[in-house]
């Protein structure tokens, strides 16, 4: 099971996400890092565990259509350099293609940013395209066809339940179970609400392939030993 730390970026800083209310996000305050700079926060998370990948949500691009961050370059100082899962509100072929041109970046196609299935059809066979099925209060965000036509889904599908992000009340197991049933042999990644190792164990039993996490790393609820029990032993840092 893969565990991927989340770095939510807004106005150039890592922010603390809470229930998808993005206009209320403020720079993160964490015992792990003295600053909210993305390189500092990522390096601090690497002191918890040598994560091979980070999920970067570019909120300026998602909310305002800003050009996507060069997220891999912002984290290039980490050794080894991580893989970056970039969620930047992709709505144009050019932006997705440019992101996929970087060998260390995977593009996350968020359903909330789509107007139809066009981009999913064009890029869905690329193994470095990830689909995020976005939900808020049990409502699917995006064209219904994206949710209904599971044959279009790529090999990895993220279930993003925005109301669970930072809420501390656990993942949305019902939505995850429904998506897992339809996903077949695709990898399903849980996003939103993971509190501790008990949640991860329950997800693992369900056949969920991984989880995006943030709060449980910053508050210490997930320890190095917990993470190692799912991802294998950590390497010397």
Short mmCIF file of C-alpha atoms in Angstrom, two decimals:
data_model
loop_
_atom_site.label_atom_id
_atom_site.label_comp_id
_atom_site.label_asym_id
_atom_site.label_seq_id
_atom_site.Cartn_x
_atom_site.Cartn_y
_atom_site.Cartn_z
CA UNK A 1 0.00 0.00 0.00
CA UNK A 2 1.42 3.38 -1.01
CA UNK A 3 1.15 6.43 1.24
CA UNK A 4 1.59 9.78 -0.48
CA UNK A 5 1.95 13.04 1.50
CA UNK A 6 -0.09 15.97 0.26
CA UNK A 7 1.30 19.46 -0.23
CA UNK A 8 -1.51 21.96 -0.85
CA UNK A 9 -0.03 25.10 -2.44
CA UNK A 10 -1.57 28.56 -2.41
CA UNK A 11 0.13 31.92 -3.02
CA UNK A 12 3.49 30.17 -3.09
CA UNK A 13 3.17 28.48 0.33
CA UNK A 14 1.99 25.16 1.69
CA UNK A 15 -1.41 25.64 3.34
CA UNK A 16 -3.50 23.58 5.71
CA UNK A 17 -6.52 22.19 3.89
CA UNK A 18 -9.82 21.80 5.71
CA UNK A 19 -12.97 20.31 4.19
CA UNK A 20 -12.34 21.85 0.78
CA UNK A 21 -13.10 25.43 1.90
CA UNK A 22 -10.19 26.78 -0.10
CA UNK A 23 -10.70 30.49 0.51
CA UNK A 24 -10.11 29.84 4.21
CA UNK A 25 -6.83 27.97 3.80
CA UNK A 26 -3.89 29.55 5.60
CA UNK A 27 -0.13 28.80 5.56
CA UNK A 28 0.53 25.59 7.39
CA UNK A 29 1.83 25.60 10.94
CA UNK A 30 3.43 22.26 11.67
CA UNK A 31 5.85 20.99 14.30
CA UNK A 32 7.76 19.34 11.48
CA UNK A 33 8.90 22.52 9.71
CA UNK A 34 9.83 26.06 10.70
CA UNK A 35 8.38 27.51 7.49
CA UNK A 36 5.56 26.88 5.03
CA UNK A 37 7.96 26.79 2.07
CA UNK A 38 7.27 23.70 -0.02
CA UNK A 39 10.90 22.54 -0.03
CA UNK A 40 11.12 22.89 3.77
CA UNK A 41 7.85 21.07 4.42
CA UNK A 42 8.69 18.28 2.00
CA UNK A 43 12.15 17.85 3.51
CA UNK A 44 10.57 17.68 6.97
CA UNK A 45 8.13 15.00 5.81
CA UNK A 46 11.09 13.07 4.44
CA UNK A 47 12.46 13.03 8.00
CA UNK A 48 9.32 11.15 9.04
CA UNK A 49 9.70 8.63 6.21
CA UNK A 50 11.59 8.62 2.88
CA UNK A 51 8.46 9.03 0.78
CA UNK A 52 9.16 8.39 -2.93
CA UNK A 53 6.28 10.57 -4.12
CA UNK A 54 4.42 13.74 -3.13
CA UNK A 55 0.96 14.91 -4.19
CA UNK A 56 1.02 18.63 -4.97
CA UNK A 57 -2.32 20.43 -5.26
CA UNK A 58 -1.78 23.75 -7.05
CA UNK A 59 -4.79 25.64 -5.66
CA UNK A 60 -4.02 28.81 -7.61
CA UNK A 61 -4.31 26.83 -10.84
CA UNK A 62 -7.38 24.89 -9.66
CA UNK A 63 -9.24 27.96 -8.41
CA UNK A 64 -8.04 30.75 -10.71
CA UNK A 65 -6.68 29.08 -13.82
CA UNK A 66 -3.08 30.11 -13.12
CA UNK A 67 -0.37 28.31 -15.06
CA UNK A 68 0.55 25.05 -13.32
CA UNK A 69 3.47 25.07 -10.91
CA UNK A 70 6.73 23.49 -11.94
CA UNK A 71 6.33 21.33 -8.87
CA UNK A 72 9.09 18.85 -9.66
CA UNK A 73 11.59 21.70 -9.85
CA UNK A 74 10.44 23.07 -6.49
CA UNK A 75 11.26 19.70 -4.93
CA UNK A 76 14.39 19.02 -6.97
CA UNK A 77 16.63 19.67 -3.96
CA UNK A 78 15.40 16.51 -2.24
CA UNK A 79 17.58 13.44 -2.67
CA UNK A 80 16.53 11.18 -4.13
CA UNK A 81 14.29 13.46 -6.18
CA UNK A 82 10.64 12.50 -5.63
CA UNK A 83 7.95 11.68 -8.11
CA UNK A 84 5.30 14.42 -8.10
CA UNK A 85 1.58 13.85 -8.57
CA UNK A 86 0.45 17.29 -9.76
CA UNK A 87 -3.17 18.35 -9.43
CA UNK A 88 -3.41 21.71 -11.16
CA UNK A 89 -7.00 21.94 -12.35
CA UNK A 90 -6.01 20.68 -15.78
CA UNK A 91 -8.50 21.75 -18.41
CA UNK A 92 -6.31 22.04 -21.51
CA UNK A 93 -4.40 19.52 -23.57
CA UNK A 94 -1.36 21.77 -23.71
CA UNK A 95 -0.98 21.96 -19.92
CA UNK A 96 -1.37 18.21 -19.50
CA UNK A 97 1.10 17.49 -22.30
CA UNK A 98 3.65 19.91 -20.83
CA UNK A 99 3.31 18.30 -17.41
CA UNK A 100 3.71 14.80 -18.80
CA UNK A 101 6.86 15.94 -20.63
CA UNK A 102 8.57 16.08 -17.23
CA UNK A 103 9.65 12.53 -16.45
CA UNK A 104 9.24 13.07 -12.69
CA UNK A 105 5.68 14.47 -12.85
CA UNK A 106 2.38 12.65 -13.13
CA UNK A 107 -0.70 14.65 -14.12
CA UNK A 108 -3.83 14.39 -11.97
CA UNK A 109 -6.96 15.03 -14.01
CA UNK A 110 -9.55 16.33 -11.54
CA UNK A 111 -13.17 15.68 -12.47
CA UNK A 112 -14.24 19.01 -10.95
CA UNK A 113 -12.21 20.88 -13.59
CA UNK A 114 -13.64 19.04 -16.61
CA UNK A 115 -16.43 20.08 -18.97
CA UNK A 116 -16.66 16.72 -20.76
CA UNK A 117 -14.73 13.49 -21.23
CA UNK A 118 -12.47 14.88 -23.95
CA UNK A 119 -9.22 15.11 -21.99
CA UNK A 120 -9.83 11.77 -20.32
CA UNK A 121 -10.32 10.13 -23.71
CA UNK A 122 -7.21 11.78 -25.13
CA UNK A 123 -4.79 11.06 -22.28
CA UNK A 124 -6.43 8.18 -20.39
CA UNK A 125 -4.13 5.54 -21.86
CA UNK A 126 -1.03 7.37 -20.64
CA UNK A 127 0.22 5.45 -17.57
CA UNK A 128 1.29 8.74 -15.99
CA UNK A 129 -2.20 10.24 -16.06
CA UNK A 130 -4.19 9.80 -12.84
CA UNK A 131 -7.92 10.47 -12.60
CA UNK A 132 -9.31 12.16 -9.50
CA UNK A 133 -13.01 11.52 -8.94
CA UNK A 134 -14.00 14.53 -6.84
CA UNK A 135 -16.89 14.49 -4.37
CA UNK A 136 -18.40 17.00 -1.99
CA UNK A 137 -21.22 16.08 0.41
CA UNK A 138 -21.79 12.86 -1.55
CA UNK A 139 -22.27 14.84 -4.78
CA UNK A 140 -19.96 14.10 -7.69
CA UNK A 141 -18.14 17.15 -9.02
CA UNK A 142 -17.77 17.15 -12.78
CA UNK A 143 -19.53 15.71 -15.84
CA UNK A 144 -21.57 12.64 -14.81
CA UNK A 145 -20.18 10.75 -17.80
CA UNK A 146 -16.75 10.65 -16.13
CA UNK A 147 -18.19 8.78 -13.17
CA UNK A 148 -20.54 6.64 -15.21
CA UNK A 149 -18.16 5.53 -17.96
CA UNK A 150 -15.63 3.59 -15.92
CA UNK A 151 -14.21 2.06 -19.08
CA UNK A 152 -12.54 5.45 -19.67
CA UNK A 153 -10.74 5.45 -16.32
CA UNK A 154 -6.94 5.14 -16.39
CA UNK A 155 -4.97 2.60 -14.35
CA UNK A 156 -4.99 4.71 -11.18
CA UNK A 157 -8.08 6.44 -9.79
CA UNK A 158 -8.08 8.80 -6.81
CA UNK A 159 -11.29 9.15 -4.79
CA UNK A 160 -11.15 12.71 -3.47
CA UNK A 161 -13.80 13.40 -0.82
CA UNK A 162 -13.29 17.10 -0.16
CA UNK A 163 -15.57 17.29 2.85
CA UNK A 164 -13.35 14.76 4.63
CA UNK A 165 -10.08 16.64 4.07
CA UNK A 166 -8.69 17.74 7.42
CA UNK A 167 -11.98 16.99 9.17
CA UNK A 168 -10.62 14.23 11.38
CA UNK A 169 -13.61 11.90 11.04
CA UNK A 170 -12.24 9.20 8.76
CA UNK A 171 -12.41 8.40 5.04
CA UNK A 172 -15.68 8.06 3.15
CA UNK A 173 -15.69 4.28 3.07
CA UNK A 174 -19.06 4.05 1.28
CA UNK A 175 -17.93 6.10 -1.71
CA UNK A 176 -14.61 4.27 -1.80
CA UNK A 177 -16.37 0.89 -1.78
CA UNK A 178 -18.64 1.89 -4.68
CA UNK A 179 -15.74 3.19 -6.78
CA UNK A 180 -13.62 0.13 -5.97
CA UNK A 181 -16.40 -2.14 -7.18
CA UNK A 182 -16.53 -0.34 -10.53
CA UNK A 183 -12.80 0.12 -10.91
CA UNK A 184 -12.02 -3.54 -11.58
CA UNK A 185 -8.26 -4.13 -11.44
CA UNK A 186 -7.40 -0.44 -11.39
CA UNK A 187 -5.56 0.98 -8.39
CA UNK A 188 -7.86 3.07 -6.20
CA UNK A 189 -6.29 5.73 -3.97
CA UNK A 190 -8.19 7.21 -1.00
CA UNK A 191 -7.94 10.96 -0.45
CA UNK A 192 -9.48 12.76 2.50
CA UNK A 193 -9.98 11.79 6.11
CA UNK A 194 -7.22 9.28 6.89
CA UNK A 195 -6.59 9.68 10.64
CA UNK A 196 -4.25 6.87 11.63
CA UNK A 197 -2.99 3.35 10.97
CA UNK A 198 -6.39 1.86 11.82
CA UNK A 199 -7.94 3.74 8.89
CA UNK A 200 -5.15 2.54 6.61
CA UNK A 201 -5.67 -1.06 7.71
CA UNK A 202 -9.38 -0.84 6.97
CA UNK A 203 -8.63 0.61 3.54
CA UNK A 204 -6.11 -2.14 2.87
CA UNK A 205 -8.68 -4.83 3.73
CA UNK A 206 -11.06 -3.18 1.24
CA UNK A 207 -8.43 -3.52 -1.49
CA UNK A 208 -7.60 0.19 -1.65
CA UNK A 209 -4.12 0.55 -3.13
CA UNK A 210 -3.00 3.68 -1.31
CA UNK A 211 -3.88 6.90 0.46
CA UNK A 212 -3.11 10.60 0.25
CA UNK A 213 -2.39 11.94 3.72
CA UNK A 214 -1.49 15.24 5.38
CA UNK A 215 -2.91 16.00 8.84
CA UNK A 216 -2.05 12.57 10.25
CA UNK A 217 1.61 13.14 9.37
CA UNK A 218 1.81 16.65 10.80
CA UNK A 219 0.07 15.76 14.06
CA UNK A 220 2.13 12.59 14.54
CA UNK A 221 -0.79 10.16 14.35
CA UNK A 222 1.09 8.24 11.66
CA UNK A 223 4.57 7.30 12.77
CA UNK A 224 7.52 5.99 10.81
CA UNK A 225 6.75 2.52 12.17
CA UNK A 226 3.12 2.79 11.03
CA UNK A 227 4.12 3.85 7.53
CA UNK A 228 6.80 1.16 7.31
CA UNK A 229 4.21 -1.49 8.16
CA UNK A 230 2.38 -0.62 4.93
CA UNK A 231 5.15 0.50 2.58
CA UNK A 232 8.03 -1.62 3.84
CA UNK A 233 10.97 -0.62 6.02
CA UNK A 234 12.35 2.87 5.62
CA UNK A 235 15.84 3.28 4.25
CA UNK A 236 18.63 5.13 6.03
CA UNK A 237 18.31 8.86 5.51
#
